Every structure is written in C-alpha cells, then in structure tokens.
Short mmCIF file of C-alpha atoms in Angstrom, two decimals:
data_model
loop_
_atom_site.label_atom_id
_atom_site.label_comp_id
_atom_site.label_asym_id
_atom_site.label_seq_id
_atom_site.Cartn_x
_atom_site.Cartn_y
_atom_site.Cartn_z
CA MET A 15 -0.14 -0.21 0.12
CA ASP A 16 2.76 2.24 0.97
CA ARG A 17 4.45 1.74 -2.29
CA SER A 18 1.48 2.72 -4.69
CA PHE A 19 0.79 5.45 -2.45
CA ARG A 20 4.55 6.50 -3.40
CA PHE A 21 4.22 5.84 -6.83
CA GLY A 22 1.03 7.70 -6.62
CA LEU A 23 2.39 10.73 -5.88
CA ALA A 24 4.87 10.43 -8.09
CA LEU A 25 2.64 9.80 -10.64
CA VAL A 26 0.81 13.20 -9.71
CA ALA A 27 3.98 15.04 -9.63
CA GLY A 28 4.90 14.07 -12.81
CA ILE A 29 1.73 15.53 -14.06
CA GLY A 30 2.24 18.85 -12.47
CA LEU A 31 5.50 19.38 -13.69
CA THR A 32 4.50 18.55 -17.32
CA ALA A 33 1.85 20.74 -17.04
CA LEU A 34 4.65 23.82 -15.62
CA GLY A 35 6.84 22.84 -18.48
CA VAL A 36 4.03 23.84 -20.74
CA VAL A 37 2.86 26.57 -19.36
CA LEU A 38 6.43 28.21 -19.30
CA ARG A 39 6.87 27.34 -22.70
CA SER A 40 4.20 28.96 -23.87
CA LEU A 41 4.72 32.07 -21.92
CA GLN A 42 8.52 32.53 -22.89
CA LEU A 43 8.66 34.51 -26.30
CA GLU A 44 12.24 32.51 -26.86
CA SER A 45 13.22 28.47 -26.18
CA GLY A 46 14.58 28.27 -22.27
CA LEU A 47 16.55 26.00 -21.02
CA LEU A 48 14.18 26.08 -17.69
CA ALA A 49 10.87 24.91 -19.67
CA TRP A 50 12.87 22.17 -21.26
CA LEU A 51 13.89 21.06 -18.12
CA VAL A 52 10.83 21.09 -16.27
CA LEU A 53 8.72 19.29 -18.83
CA GLY A 54 11.84 16.87 -19.38
CA GLY A 55 11.60 16.38 -16.03
CA GLY A 56 7.98 15.66 -15.72
CA LEU A 57 7.35 13.57 -18.29
CA ALA A 58 10.39 10.83 -16.47
CA LEU A 59 8.56 11.45 -13.41
CA MET A 60 5.55 10.11 -15.29
CA ALA A 61 6.94 7.19 -16.94
CA PHE A 62 8.99 5.84 -13.64
CA ALA A 63 5.73 6.12 -11.53
CA LEU A 64 4.10 4.46 -14.56
CA ILE A 65 6.56 1.81 -14.55
CA GLY A 66 5.93 1.12 -10.76
CA LEU A 67 2.72 1.00 -11.10
CA ARG A 68 2.48 -1.76 -13.74
CA ALA A 69 0.66 -4.30 -11.76
CA GLU A 70 -2.33 -1.53 -10.29
CA VAL A 71 -2.90 -0.59 -14.21
CA ARG A 72 -2.98 -4.01 -15.67
CA THR A 73 -5.53 -4.99 -12.71
CA PHE A 74 -7.37 -1.60 -13.93
CA LEU A 75 -7.27 -2.27 -17.09
CA HIS A 76 -8.68 -5.79 -17.19
CA ARG A 77 -11.83 -6.58 -18.52
CA ARG A 78 -14.69 -4.28 -18.40
CA ARG A 79 -13.16 -1.20 -17.65
CA GLY A 80 -9.68 -1.69 -19.71
CA GLU A 81 -12.76 -1.94 -22.46
CA ILE A 82 -14.63 1.66 -20.95
CA ALA A 83 -10.46 3.34 -20.63
CA LEU A 84 -9.64 1.90 -24.70
CA GLN A 85 -13.20 3.99 -25.95
CA ALA A 86 -12.86 7.04 -23.27
CA ILE A 87 -8.89 7.66 -25.25
CA GLY A 88 -10.27 6.43 -28.64
CA ILE A 89 -12.91 9.11 -28.41
CA LEU A 90 -10.25 12.01 -26.76
CA GLY A 91 -7.80 11.85 -29.80
CA ILE A 92 -10.65 11.63 -32.45
CA LEU A 93 -11.76 14.81 -31.28
CA VAL A 94 -8.23 15.68 -31.12
CA ALA A 95 -7.47 14.87 -34.91
CA LEU A 96 -10.91 16.54 -35.32
CA ALA A 97 -9.64 19.38 -33.73
CA TYR A 98 -6.24 19.87 -35.58
CA LEU A 99 -7.44 19.23 -38.97
CA SER A 100 -9.90 21.87 -38.55
CA VAL A 101 -6.91 24.19 -37.92
CA LEU A 102 -5.43 22.97 -40.95
CA PHE A 103 -8.58 23.10 -42.84
CA PRO A 104 -10.83 25.74 -41.45
CA TYR A 105 -14.30 25.96 -42.67
CA ARG A 106 -17.01 28.39 -41.47
CA VAL A 107 -21.16 27.92 -41.64
CA ASP A 108 -22.81 31.31 -41.23
CA LEU A 109 -26.22 29.97 -39.95
CA THR A 110 -27.15 33.94 -39.41
CA GLU A 111 -30.01 35.21 -42.31
CA ALA A 112 -28.19 38.54 -42.82
CA LYS A 113 -24.92 36.78 -43.29
CA VAL A 114 -23.48 38.77 -40.25
CA TYR A 115 -19.75 36.71 -40.30
CA SER A 116 -19.66 36.32 -44.01
CA LEU A 117 -18.05 38.21 -46.84
CA SER A 118 -20.27 40.29 -48.78
CA PRO A 119 -21.10 39.66 -52.32
CA GLN A 120 -19.48 43.11 -53.34
CA THR A 121 -16.68 42.62 -51.39
CA GLU A 122 -16.27 38.88 -52.82
CA ALA A 123 -16.41 40.17 -56.14
CA MET A 124 -13.83 43.25 -55.85
CA LEU A 125 -11.01 40.74 -54.47
CA ALA A 126 -11.76 37.92 -57.54
CA ARG A 127 -10.40 41.23 -59.79
CA LEU A 128 -7.67 42.18 -57.96
CA ASP A 129 -5.14 42.44 -60.17
CA THR A 130 -2.29 44.23 -57.88
CA PRO A 131 -0.63 42.35 -55.22
CA VAL A 132 -2.12 43.91 -51.73
CA ARG A 133 -0.18 43.55 -48.55
CA ILE A 134 -1.40 44.01 -45.08
CA THR A 135 0.35 43.95 -42.14
CA PHE A 136 -2.40 44.35 -39.16
CA PHE A 137 -1.85 45.28 -35.80
CA HIS A 138 -4.18 43.89 -32.84
CA ASP A 139 -4.70 43.08 -29.49
CA PRO A 140 -6.33 39.68 -28.00
CA MET A 141 -9.80 41.80 -28.29
CA MET A 142 -9.82 41.97 -31.55
CA ARG A 143 -10.19 38.91 -32.70
CA GLU A 144 -12.98 38.67 -34.79
CA THR A 145 -11.55 41.70 -36.75
CA VAL A 146 -8.83 39.28 -36.96
CA GLU A 147 -10.67 36.54 -38.71
CA LEU A 148 -11.98 38.98 -40.86
CA TYR A 149 -8.43 39.77 -42.04
CA GLN A 150 -8.01 35.91 -42.34
CA MET A 151 -10.96 35.20 -44.55
CA ILE A 152 -10.19 38.17 -46.71
CA ALA A 153 -6.58 36.57 -47.11
CA SER A 154 -8.17 33.51 -47.92
CA ARG A 155 -10.46 34.97 -50.96
CA SER A 156 -7.64 36.24 -52.96
CA ASP A 157 -4.49 35.28 -53.41
CA LYS A 158 -3.34 38.63 -54.15
CA VAL A 159 -3.65 39.61 -50.90
CA ARG A 160 -1.58 38.92 -48.13
CA VAL A 161 -1.91 39.64 -44.52
CA GLU A 162 0.47 39.64 -41.35
CA PHE A 163 -0.80 39.53 -37.51
CA PHE A 164 1.23 41.85 -34.82
CA ASP A 165 0.43 42.73 -31.91
CA PRO A 166 1.89 46.35 -31.03
CA THR A 167 2.75 45.89 -27.11
CA VAL A 168 4.58 42.70 -27.84
CA ASN A 169 6.35 43.70 -30.92
CA PRO A 170 7.04 47.37 -30.64
CA ALA A 171 9.63 47.23 -32.54
CA GLN A 172 7.90 46.51 -35.98
CA ALA A 173 4.84 49.13 -34.98
CA ARG A 174 7.73 51.86 -34.50
CA LEU A 175 8.86 50.64 -37.70
CA MET A 176 5.82 51.37 -39.66
CA GLY A 177 4.59 54.29 -38.14
CA VAL A 178 1.95 52.58 -35.96
CA GLN A 179 0.66 53.61 -32.25
CA PHE A 180 -1.80 52.07 -31.17
CA ALA A 181 -3.68 48.40 -32.15
CA GLY A 182 -6.52 48.08 -34.36
CA THR A 183 -4.38 50.14 -37.31
CA ALA A 184 -3.25 48.00 -40.38
CA VAL A 185 -1.09 49.42 -42.95
CA MET A 186 -1.70 48.58 -46.25
CA GLN A 187 1.55 48.33 -49.03
CA SER A 188 0.72 47.58 -52.99
CA GLY A 189 3.10 49.03 -55.99
CA GLY A 190 5.28 51.23 -53.69
CA ARG A 191 2.18 53.12 -51.83
CA THR A 192 1.01 53.05 -48.39
CA LEU A 193 -2.29 53.54 -46.19
CA GLN A 194 -3.49 52.75 -42.91
CA VAL A 195 -6.70 51.72 -42.30
CA ASN A 196 -8.08 52.29 -38.79
CA GLY A 197 -11.68 50.68 -39.11
CA PRO A 198 -12.23 47.55 -37.98
CA SER A 199 -15.27 46.90 -39.82
CA GLU A 200 -15.68 45.29 -43.46
CA VAL A 201 -16.72 47.94 -45.58
CA ASP A 202 -13.47 50.11 -43.72
CA ILE A 203 -10.94 47.08 -45.02
CA ALA A 204 -12.33 46.71 -48.66
CA ASN A 205 -12.54 50.37 -49.61
CA GLY A 206 -9.08 50.14 -48.05
CA ILE A 207 -7.87 47.99 -50.72
CA LEU A 208 -9.89 48.96 -53.14
CA ARG A 209 -7.75 52.27 -53.15
CA ILE A 210 -4.37 51.03 -52.10
CA SER A 211 -4.64 48.46 -55.52
CA ARG A 212 -6.03 50.82 -58.06
CA GLY A 213 -3.54 53.89 -56.94
CA VAL A 214 -5.06 56.36 -59.40
CA THR A 215 -7.87 58.70 -57.83
CA GLN A 216 -10.38 60.76 -60.33
CA ARG A 217 -12.19 63.26 -59.86
CA ILE A 218 -15.83 63.30 -59.58
CA CYS A 219 -17.52 67.13 -60.40
CA PHE A 220 -20.65 68.08 -59.46
CA LEU A 221 -21.82 71.40 -61.14
CA ASP A 222 -23.48 74.41 -58.57
CA GLY A 223 -24.77 77.85 -58.45
CA HIS A 224 -28.19 76.73 -59.48
CA GLY A 225 -29.50 75.49 -57.09
CA GLU A 226 -28.28 71.80 -56.74
CA PRO A 227 -28.66 69.10 -54.46
CA ASP A 228 -25.19 69.25 -52.56
CA PRO A 229 -23.15 66.50 -52.39
CA PHE A 230 -21.22 67.82 -49.47
CA SER A 231 -25.07 68.24 -46.95
CA ALA A 232 -26.08 65.37 -45.11
CA GLU A 233 -29.33 66.72 -44.58
CA SER A 234 -32.30 64.62 -45.65
CA HIS A 235 -36.11 64.36 -45.23
CA ASP A 236 -38.99 62.59 -44.62
CA HIS A 237 -41.58 62.07 -46.77
CA THR A 238 -45.15 60.76 -45.35
CA GLU A 239 -48.05 59.94 -47.38
CA GLY A 240 -50.37 62.52 -47.11
CA SER A 241 -48.63 64.86 -44.97
CA GLN A 242 -48.47 68.62 -45.88
CA GLY A 243 -45.26 69.46 -47.13
CA HIS A 244 -43.15 69.22 -50.54
CA SER A 245 -44.31 66.63 -53.04
CA HIS A 246 -41.53 64.50 -55.95
CA GLY A 247 -44.37 64.29 -57.83
CA MET A 248 -46.94 66.51 -59.23
CA GLY A 249 -47.78 69.89 -58.11
CA THR A 250 -43.55 69.98 -57.29
CA LYS A 251 -42.64 72.91 -54.79
CA LEU A 252 -39.13 73.71 -55.35
CA VAL A 253 -36.96 73.64 -52.03
CA SER A 254 -33.77 75.04 -51.45
CA HIS A 255 -30.86 72.87 -51.58
CA GLU A 256 -29.87 72.35 -47.97
CA GLN A 257 -33.19 69.87 -47.68
CA HIS A 258 -31.95 67.49 -50.15
CA GLY A 259 -28.25 66.68 -49.78
CA MET A 260 -26.00 64.22 -51.31
CA ALA A 261 -24.10 63.51 -49.06
CA LYS A 262 -24.50 60.19 -49.13
CA ALA A 263 -23.78 59.65 -52.65
CA ARG A 264 -20.37 61.58 -52.31
CA THR A 265 -19.17 59.38 -49.38
CA ALA A 266 -19.75 56.26 -51.21
CA LEU A 267 -17.89 57.72 -54.52
CA GLU A 268 -15.02 58.91 -51.70
CA ALA A 269 -15.21 55.37 -50.48
CA MET A 270 -14.46 53.83 -53.79
CA ASN A 271 -11.47 55.95 -53.98
CA TYR A 272 -13.30 59.41 -55.96
CA THR A 273 -12.40 62.93 -55.31
CA VAL A 274 -16.05 64.83 -55.42
CA GLU A 275 -15.33 68.41 -55.66
CA LYS A 276 -17.94 70.91 -56.68
CA VAL A 277 -17.34 73.30 -59.65
CA SER A 278 -19.22 76.52 -60.78
CA LEU A 279 -18.73 77.36 -64.42
CA MET A 280 -19.75 81.28 -63.73
CA GLN A 281 -16.16 82.03 -63.76
CA SER A 282 -14.17 82.75 -67.26
CA ASN A 283 -11.00 80.75 -65.11
CA THR A 284 -13.02 77.68 -64.49
CA SER A 285 -11.12 74.55 -66.27
CA LEU A 286 -12.59 70.92 -66.59
CA ASP A 287 -9.37 69.13 -67.79
CA GLN A 288 -9.18 67.63 -64.35
CA CYS A 289 -12.83 65.97 -64.20
CA VAL A 290 -13.50 62.55 -65.20
CA VAL A 291 -16.75 63.27 -64.81
CA LEU A 292 -18.83 66.57 -64.88
CA VAL A 293 -22.35 66.04 -62.71
CA VAL A 294 -25.35 68.13 -63.40
CA ALA A 295 -27.68 66.91 -60.78
CA GLY A 296 -31.09 68.88 -61.05
CA PRO A 297 -30.48 72.12 -61.92
CA ARG A 298 -33.19 74.27 -60.22
CA THR A 299 -32.52 77.72 -62.10
CA GLU A 300 -31.50 78.02 -66.00
CA LEU A 301 -27.24 77.93 -66.95
CA LEU A 302 -26.08 80.49 -68.61
CA PRO A 303 -25.54 80.86 -72.38
CA GLY A 304 -21.55 80.72 -71.49
CA GLU A 305 -22.06 77.96 -68.82
CA VAL A 306 -23.70 75.61 -71.55
CA GLU A 307 -21.15 76.16 -73.80
CA ALA A 308 -18.72 75.31 -71.40
CA VAL A 309 -20.96 71.90 -70.55
CA ARG A 310 -20.78 71.36 -75.00
CA ARG A 311 -17.35 71.80 -75.05
CA PHE A 312 -16.70 69.86 -72.38
CA GLY A 313 -18.57 66.97 -74.33
CA ALA A 314 -17.37 67.39 -77.36
CA ALA A 315 -14.07 67.20 -76.87
CA GLY A 316 -14.61 63.81 -75.32
CA GLY A 317 -15.72 64.58 -71.67
CA ASN A 318 -18.13 62.08 -69.85
CA LEU A 319 -21.23 63.87 -68.91
CA PHE A 320 -24.31 62.91 -66.42
CA PHE A 321 -27.41 64.80 -66.63
CA MET A 322 -30.37 64.52 -64.06
CA LEU A 323 -33.10 66.58 -64.96
CA ASP A 324 -36.29 67.14 -63.14
CA PRO A 325 -39.78 67.94 -64.97
CA PHE A 326 -40.92 70.87 -65.66
CA ILE A 327 -37.66 72.70 -65.00
CA ARG A 328 -36.03 74.96 -68.28
CA THR A 329 -32.14 74.49 -67.49
CA GLY A 330 -31.02 75.70 -71.09
CA LEU A 331 -29.00 72.18 -71.39
CA GLU A 332 -31.81 71.23 -74.12
CA PRO A 333 -28.79 72.49 -76.93
CA ALA A 334 -26.07 70.10 -75.04
CA LEU A 335 -28.75 67.11 -75.20
CA GLN A 336 -29.36 67.66 -78.34
CA ASP A 337 -25.55 67.14 -79.39
CA PHE A 338 -26.09 64.04 -78.31
CA GLY A 339 -29.29 63.16 -80.00
CA VAL A 340 -31.59 63.46 -76.57
CA ILE A 341 -34.20 65.35 -75.95
CA ALA A 342 -35.58 65.81 -72.48
CA ASP A 343 -39.47 66.30 -72.74
CA ASP A 344 -41.19 68.74 -70.81
CA ASP A 345 -43.79 66.55 -68.25
CA ILE A 346 -43.72 64.45 -65.67
CA VAL A 347 -44.28 60.26 -66.05
CA LEU A 348 -47.36 58.67 -64.02
CA ASP A 349 -47.22 55.26 -63.65
CA ASP A 350 -50.76 53.74 -62.57
CA ALA A 351 -49.08 50.09 -62.94
CA SER A 352 -45.33 50.34 -61.46
CA HIS A 353 -44.65 52.93 -59.24
CA PHE A 354 -42.94 53.10 -55.46
CA TRP A 355 -45.37 52.83 -52.61
CA ALA A 356 -48.82 54.41 -53.19
CA ASP A 357 -47.44 57.74 -55.53
CA PRO A 358 -47.85 56.99 -58.91
CA SER A 359 -45.31 59.96 -60.45
CA ALA A 360 -42.81 57.66 -58.52
CA PRO A 361 -42.33 55.43 -61.73
CA ALA A 362 -40.32 51.77 -60.23
CA VAL A 363 -38.26 49.90 -62.98
CA THR A 364 -37.62 46.26 -62.15
CA ASP A 365 -37.07 45.62 -66.06
CA TYR A 366 -34.33 47.14 -67.55
CA ASN A 367 -32.72 47.16 -71.14
CA TYR A 368 -29.22 45.16 -70.77
CA HIS A 369 -26.08 47.60 -70.28
CA GLN A 370 -23.03 47.03 -68.12
CA ILE A 371 -24.61 49.78 -66.08
CA THR A 372 -27.79 48.12 -65.24
CA ARG A 373 -26.01 44.20 -64.70
CA GLU A 374 -27.63 42.78 -61.50
CA LEU A 375 -29.79 45.81 -60.62
CA PRO A 376 -32.27 45.29 -58.26
CA LEU A 377 -35.80 47.52 -58.47
CA SER A 378 -35.18 51.45 -58.91
CA PHE A 379 -37.89 54.15 -58.58
CA PHE A 380 -37.70 57.93 -59.52
CA PRO A 381 -39.69 60.33 -57.28
CA GLY A 382 -40.93 62.63 -59.92
CA ALA A 383 -39.34 62.00 -63.77
CA ARG A 384 -39.52 63.77 -66.69
CA SER A 385 -39.31 61.28 -70.05
CA LEU A 386 -36.62 61.29 -72.91
CA SER A 387 -37.37 61.13 -76.34
CA PRO A 388 -34.52 60.77 -79.26
CA THR A 389 -34.13 63.93 -81.55
CA ALA A 390 -35.94 63.71 -85.12
CA GLN A 391 -32.57 63.17 -87.28
CA ARG A 392 -29.91 60.97 -85.74
CA VAL A 393 -27.04 62.26 -84.58
CA PRO A 394 -23.60 61.20 -86.63
CA GLY A 395 -21.18 59.59 -84.37
CA THR A 396 -23.57 58.73 -81.58
CA SER A 397 -25.03 55.43 -80.02
CA ALA A 398 -27.69 55.29 -77.83
CA THR A 399 -29.21 52.86 -75.29
CA PRO A 400 -32.47 53.12 -73.25
CA LEU A 401 -31.74 51.83 -69.68
CA ALA A 402 -35.25 52.07 -67.87
CA ASN A 403 -38.71 52.99 -69.40
CA SER A 404 -42.01 53.02 -67.84
CA SER A 405 -44.87 50.38 -68.20
CA ARG A 406 -46.84 50.44 -71.05
CA ASN A 407 -49.85 51.73 -69.02
CA SER A 408 -47.94 54.95 -68.05
CA PHE A 409 -47.98 58.39 -69.36
CA GLY A 410 -46.58 61.78 -69.53
CA GLU A 411 -48.49 64.77 -67.85
CA THR A 412 -47.40 67.24 -70.04
CA THR A 413 -49.73 69.77 -67.59
CA PRO A 414 -48.38 70.21 -64.06
CA ASP A 415 -51.24 70.88 -61.88
CA ARG A 416 -53.18 67.84 -63.93
CA ALA A 417 -52.64 64.21 -63.44
CA GLU A 418 -55.27 62.72 -65.91
CA TYR A 419 -54.42 61.40 -69.32
CA LEU A 420 -55.08 63.49 -72.19
CA LYS A 421 -55.08 61.90 -75.87
CA GLY A 422 -53.43 63.75 -77.91
CA LYS A 423 -51.74 66.22 -75.55
CA ASP A 424 -50.14 64.00 -73.27
CA LEU A 425 -47.08 61.40 -74.12
CA ASP A 426 -48.03 57.52 -74.32
CA GLY A 427 -46.15 54.96 -72.82
CA PRO A 428 -43.96 53.43 -72.44
CA LEU A 429 -41.44 56.17 -72.00
CA THR A 430 -37.62 55.83 -71.51
CA LEU A 431 -36.44 57.29 -68.18
CA MET A 432 -32.54 56.85 -68.52
CA VAL A 433 -30.96 56.37 -71.53
CA ALA A 434 -26.81 56.16 -72.38
CA VAL A 435 -24.87 57.47 -75.44
CA THR A 436 -21.42 57.15 -76.31
CA ARG A 437 -20.38 59.55 -78.93
CA GLN A 438 -16.65 60.33 -81.01
CA ALA A 439 -14.55 62.92 -79.89
CA ASP A 440 -14.64 66.37 -81.71
CA ARG A 441 -10.85 67.50 -81.77
CA SER A 442 -12.12 70.99 -81.96
CA GLY A 443 -13.61 71.06 -79.01
CA LEU A 444 -16.81 72.94 -80.37
CA GLY A 445 -19.20 70.07 -80.71
CA GLY A 446 -20.76 72.22 -83.72
CA GLY A 447 -21.97 75.07 -81.30
CA SER A 448 -21.19 78.40 -81.45
CA GLN A 449 -18.94 80.66 -78.83
CA GLN A 450 -21.07 82.43 -76.72
CA ALA A 451 -19.90 86.02 -75.58
CA GLY A 452 -19.05 86.17 -72.53
CA GLY A 453 -18.10 82.17 -71.68
CA PRO A 454 -14.78 80.60 -70.78
CA ALA A 455 -11.97 80.44 -73.17
CA PRO A 456 -11.11 77.46 -75.32
CA PRO A 457 -9.18 74.74 -73.48
CA PRO A 458 -5.52 75.37 -74.37
CA ALA A 459 -4.40 73.19 -77.62
CA ASP A 460 -2.58 70.31 -75.10
CA ALA A 461 -4.90 70.41 -72.82
CA ALA A 462 -7.90 70.07 -75.85
CA ALA A 463 -5.31 66.85 -77.19
CA GLY A 464 -5.30 65.27 -73.98
CA THR A 465 -9.06 65.88 -73.69
CA SER A 466 -9.61 64.53 -77.42
CA SER A 467 -7.74 61.69 -76.92
CA ARG A 468 -10.39 59.73 -74.80
CA LYS A 469 -11.79 58.74 -78.59
CA LYS A 470 -15.00 58.54 -77.25
CA SER A 471 -17.09 60.34 -74.77
CA ARG A 472 -19.54 58.82 -72.48
CA VAL A 473 -22.70 60.54 -71.55
CA VAL A 474 -25.69 59.50 -69.50
CA VAL A 475 -29.15 61.19 -68.51
CA ILE A 476 -31.90 60.35 -66.04
CA GLY A 477 -35.18 62.74 -66.28
CA ASP A 478 -35.07 62.67 -62.42
CA SER A 479 -32.29 63.86 -59.57
CA ASP A 480 -33.90 62.96 -56.02
CA PHE A 481 -33.79 59.05 -56.72
CA ALA A 482 -29.54 60.06 -55.41
CA THR A 483 -30.35 62.75 -52.70
CA ASN A 484 -29.88 61.44 -49.16
CA SER A 485 -33.57 60.56 -48.99
CA PHE A 486 -33.90 57.52 -51.53
CA PHE A 487 -29.94 56.96 -52.24
CA HIS A 488 -30.19 53.57 -49.67
CA ILE A 489 -33.57 52.41 -50.86
CA MET A 490 -33.85 49.25 -52.63
CA GLY A 491 -31.43 49.82 -56.12
CA ASN A 492 -30.77 53.51 -56.31
CA GLY A 493 -27.65 53.87 -55.24
CA LYS A 494 -26.18 51.22 -57.09
CA LEU A 495 -28.17 52.56 -60.00
CA PHE A 496 -25.90 55.84 -59.31
CA LEU A 497 -22.60 54.36 -58.44
CA ASN A 498 -22.80 51.76 -61.84
CA THR A 499 -23.35 55.05 -63.64
CA ILE A 500 -20.13 56.82 -62.18
CA ASN A 501 -18.32 53.48 -62.59
CA TYR A 502 -19.53 53.30 -66.70
CA LEU A 503 -18.95 57.37 -67.29
CA ALA A 504 -15.33 57.20 -65.53
CA ALA A 505 -14.28 53.47 -67.56
CA GLN A 506 -14.29 51.64 -64.28
CA GLU A 507 -16.43 49.30 -65.09
CA ASN A 508 -14.70 46.38 -62.95
CA LEU A 509 -16.42 48.64 -60.03
CA ILE A 510 -19.73 48.24 -61.60
CA GLY A 511 -21.59 46.50 -59.00
CA LEU A 512 -19.70 47.45 -56.18
CA ALA A 513 -21.08 49.66 -53.55
CA PRO A 514 -20.54 50.23 -50.01
CA LYS A 515 -22.72 48.91 -47.15
CA THR A 516 -24.94 51.55 -45.75
CA PHE A 517 -26.58 50.91 -41.87
CA ASP A 518 -29.63 52.13 -42.27
CA VAL A 519 -32.81 50.64 -40.43
CA PRO A 520 -33.96 47.64 -42.56
CA ARG A 521 -37.53 48.60 -44.29
CA VAL A 522 -40.08 46.49 -46.47
CA ASN A 523 -40.17 48.71 -49.77
CA MET A 524 -42.13 47.74 -52.26
CA THR A 525 -43.79 49.13 -55.34
CA ASN A 526 -48.27 49.29 -55.34
CA ARG A 527 -48.53 45.59 -57.38
CA GLN A 528 -46.27 43.97 -54.90
CA MET A 529 -48.67 45.50 -52.05
CA LYS A 530 -51.68 45.04 -53.85
CA ALA A 531 -50.49 41.21 -54.41
CA THR A 532 -49.62 40.97 -51.06
CA PHE A 533 -53.16 42.43 -49.48
CA PHE A 534 -55.12 39.96 -52.07
CA LEU A 535 -52.55 37.15 -50.61
CA THR A 536 -53.04 37.54 -46.87
CA VAL A 537 -56.19 39.38 -46.38
CA VAL A 538 -58.33 37.61 -49.08
CA LEU A 539 -57.12 34.52 -50.90
CA ILE A 540 -55.59 32.47 -47.60
CA PRO A 541 -58.56 33.69 -45.65
CA ALA A 542 -61.27 32.82 -48.31
CA MET A 543 -58.93 29.19 -48.89
CA LEU A 544 -59.43 28.23 -45.21
CA ALA A 545 -63.28 29.13 -45.41
CA LEU A 546 -63.91 26.71 -48.41
CA VAL A 547 -61.74 24.06 -46.58
CA GLY A 548 -63.64 24.40 -43.22
CA ILE A 549 -66.95 24.94 -45.63
CA VAL A 550 -66.02 20.76 -47.45
CA VAL A 551 -65.24 19.57 -43.66
CA TRP A 552 -68.65 20.58 -41.72
CA TRP A 553 -70.62 19.42 -45.05
CA ARG A 554 -68.73 16.24 -45.13
CA GLN A 555 -69.75 15.94 -41.28
CA ARG A 556 -73.13 16.10 -41.58
#
C-alpha cells in the first residue's frame, strides 16, 4: 500500500511538472532551458511512476474497465484529430439570415477582380478576434492579398517601424503606395484594399450654383404620405438644396477612391480638364449661355457627362442634350401600373435593358421623373441605348397641375426614363456649337488634345435627380444605379456592382403591384381558402 501511494504521488508530481513546463514554454518568447528541463523532468517522473504502478495499471485495465478506458482514449483521440484538422483546413458556416459573419458578395467580387498584390500588416490586441478573422477571410478569398498579424505591445519595434501607435491599425502596401486603415468593419477594410490597389484617384465634378443638391450636405427629410409639405411628383414645389443633400452619394464615391468637388462655370478661369465625369444634378435655375457652351465643349472634346434633370424645369442644357441626340420632354411620368408605394408620379423599374450599368440591378424608382426622347434626326457619331422605361400603362403628363391622361396631348407609354449615349470626340472641342460672348475661353491646345485622346465621350441622362439624394439613395437599387453610372462613365467597369454598405434601418419597400398582391394574398385568398376548407369539412361531417 505504501509502495502504491509513493508511486501515485510521483505520478501526480510528474503530471504537475509536465503542465508547468508547457505553461513556461508558452509564456516565454524565446526557447529557455528552464522550461525544457521542467518539461523533461515531468515526463521522466511520469514514466517512472507508471513503471512502478504497472501491476495496478494492469489490474485496472482488466476486462470491462479496460474496454471503457480504451473507448474513452479513442474518443479523445478522435476529438483531438478533428480539432487539429479544423486548424489545418478551416471551414466556416454562417447560419445568420443576414450573413453577419460572412463577406458580402460585393467584397468577394472586388477581391476576385484584384490584379495588383496587396500586403496587409494588421496590429491587434487579444480583444480584436473578430477583426482578425475578418482579415483572414479576406486573405483566403484572394491570392493577391497577404496578411500578417502583430501585437504592438509584444512587437513594439515592428509597430514603430511602420508608424503604428495603437492596436487596430492596418498598414496596406501595394505598388510602392502605403495606406493606414483604422476601421474594423468590412467596409473600411474592403475600401482600403480598393483604394490602395487602384492607386490613381479620379475626380468627379458636381456642377454648382443653380440650386443643385449639395454633395457635401448630409441633410435629408421624411416623406409621409398625405402630409403637408412639398412633393416630388405632381404640383412639385421647389425646395432649397439644404434639404436635399447628396452626402451619401459623395461618401460612397470617396470610399471607392474618387475625389469629389463642386465646380462653378460662372467664372471664366474654371477648367474641366481634370474632371473625369461632370455631374449635373438637378439644377433649379437656368444655366447662363456661357456655362451651357462650356458643358457642350467638354462633352464634344471627349468628356463624360451625367445629366439628372427634373420635370418642368428649363435648365438651358437642351442644346447640350441635343448634341447627343436626346430631348428632355417637358412632362412628368405617371405610372399607375408600376410605381413606388402609393405615388403614381414615382415610377418604379424592375426590368432594365441590357447594359453594363444595369447589370444585376434591383428595383429602382424615380420620385418625379420626366421622359426622354430621341431627336428627329440621328446625330452622326452617336449611339444611344435606353436603359430604364416606364410600363405600358404609363403616360407623360404635360400639364404640371393635372394628373389625368388627355389623348393627343399627353405622351403614351412606355416612356424612357434613362438613356446612355456614346459619341466620337470632336477634336475641334466645339461640338458644332457657336462660341457665346462672355463664355469661358476654349481650353489650351495641349489640354484639348489630351481630352480628345479619349476617343469617345460617355453620357448618361436620367429624367430625375431626387433618386440619388440622401432621402432615397439607400433604398432598393437607387444608390447602386448612381454608383454604377459613375463607374461606367469613369471607365471603371470592374467596380460596377460594388457599393459600400449602408447601415440604415431595415425596411420593406414594395411597388404598388407588390402591395396589392400581398394584400390580396393575406387578406383575401388565404382566409377564403381556409373558409372553403372549413365548409367542406362541415358538409362532409353532416
């Protein structure tokens, strides 16, 4: 008995020393002799104790108890093997409905399109496990992305070398460029990879000075059906641009590595040479002749234009549109068959004509839109593609204070709401228009040559600007339509379909058809079927 007790104490001591050696080995940053000695001593003591207790062990493992012990050891071995294999071959299953713990399809598409290697060094602390897993998922989706992890408190020299002062900072490097990203979300990381991989920043210019929605204003407003105030549809009341900001659109563009600025063409020294795209977003007053001529010269020389023109507002840009074979009709589109919620003057579009802009685009709607028509004669060198149309039951109301179809006066549907045009650049830079007195001077010869080298200019015209304002940008496909259009005009087709996430309150948005179908299904059809089943059961029981 005393002998078994002594060897039992030796076995317990050996297990304790072995555990202590493992702990010391894990705590030390460098291999130490003390940890190895403690670990070796513990294993030796365990082996000595088991040899001394071999008779007791043989008795314990005899018959039934031995089978149970072997089964327990086998199960433990299987669990250890599965844990080891899960480390070697990790696999994630996201069971959440919103796929909170998975990469978004937009991020995966962006990673698949990467053509430039990106090296990421992420400095983290033990509390940032979710962000570490996010970087690991991103690295696993693309062989172009390589990620290294450091703890700045454990590796202060590495942090100082890369200019990092606190945990949570990622240093991204690509093509000799360096970018620090401090945000922990997928949007911050994906946009950082997008910016550092592209390298070149393109400038998007918004025309200013005519009551356009301000791209630097975060103001928005609520739209309550039947409430007092203004409307985007019939009887439109002009509202100052402070209540119709476009900061959501501007932030999304900046997240995709664009530079956004406002330009005024009223000054004679204003140049559009550095603008990749000129956005004319819902001017409320008519442009001066010199401004119109500057826009025409920009488009004729190969510049890319994005017109968003609201109903019943004369902007003076009609000649510029006709240069591309487009006429903005003086009407407002009313669509009783397909509109957003209960407003017929907000036509909704679910079916688009095939184009890069409309690829995989969900429902979008236009709160108060005018229709677009082709010119009587095709403009040489232009190619126009209608992208979005209203339904066959729609019509273009030509009277602002009336919402009733009048045959022979109003326009019959379907009507074009959005059109994309390409045109060969005119090296003269005039586009057939005459120079107006007091207008901006023609661009220098070298600038004009640099602009006209773009061969074709791309132009997109939409009969509405409200769809891209803060109130509607995040709903359904409106924001994606705006960003796809900018990416197409800027010749960044690889970014079409990518849109930074927005964190607005989730809501269900339906067209009037969908609302009517839901009402009929839940209030009429299902109760009627249950009542019919009940009547049949009652009749058979009789």
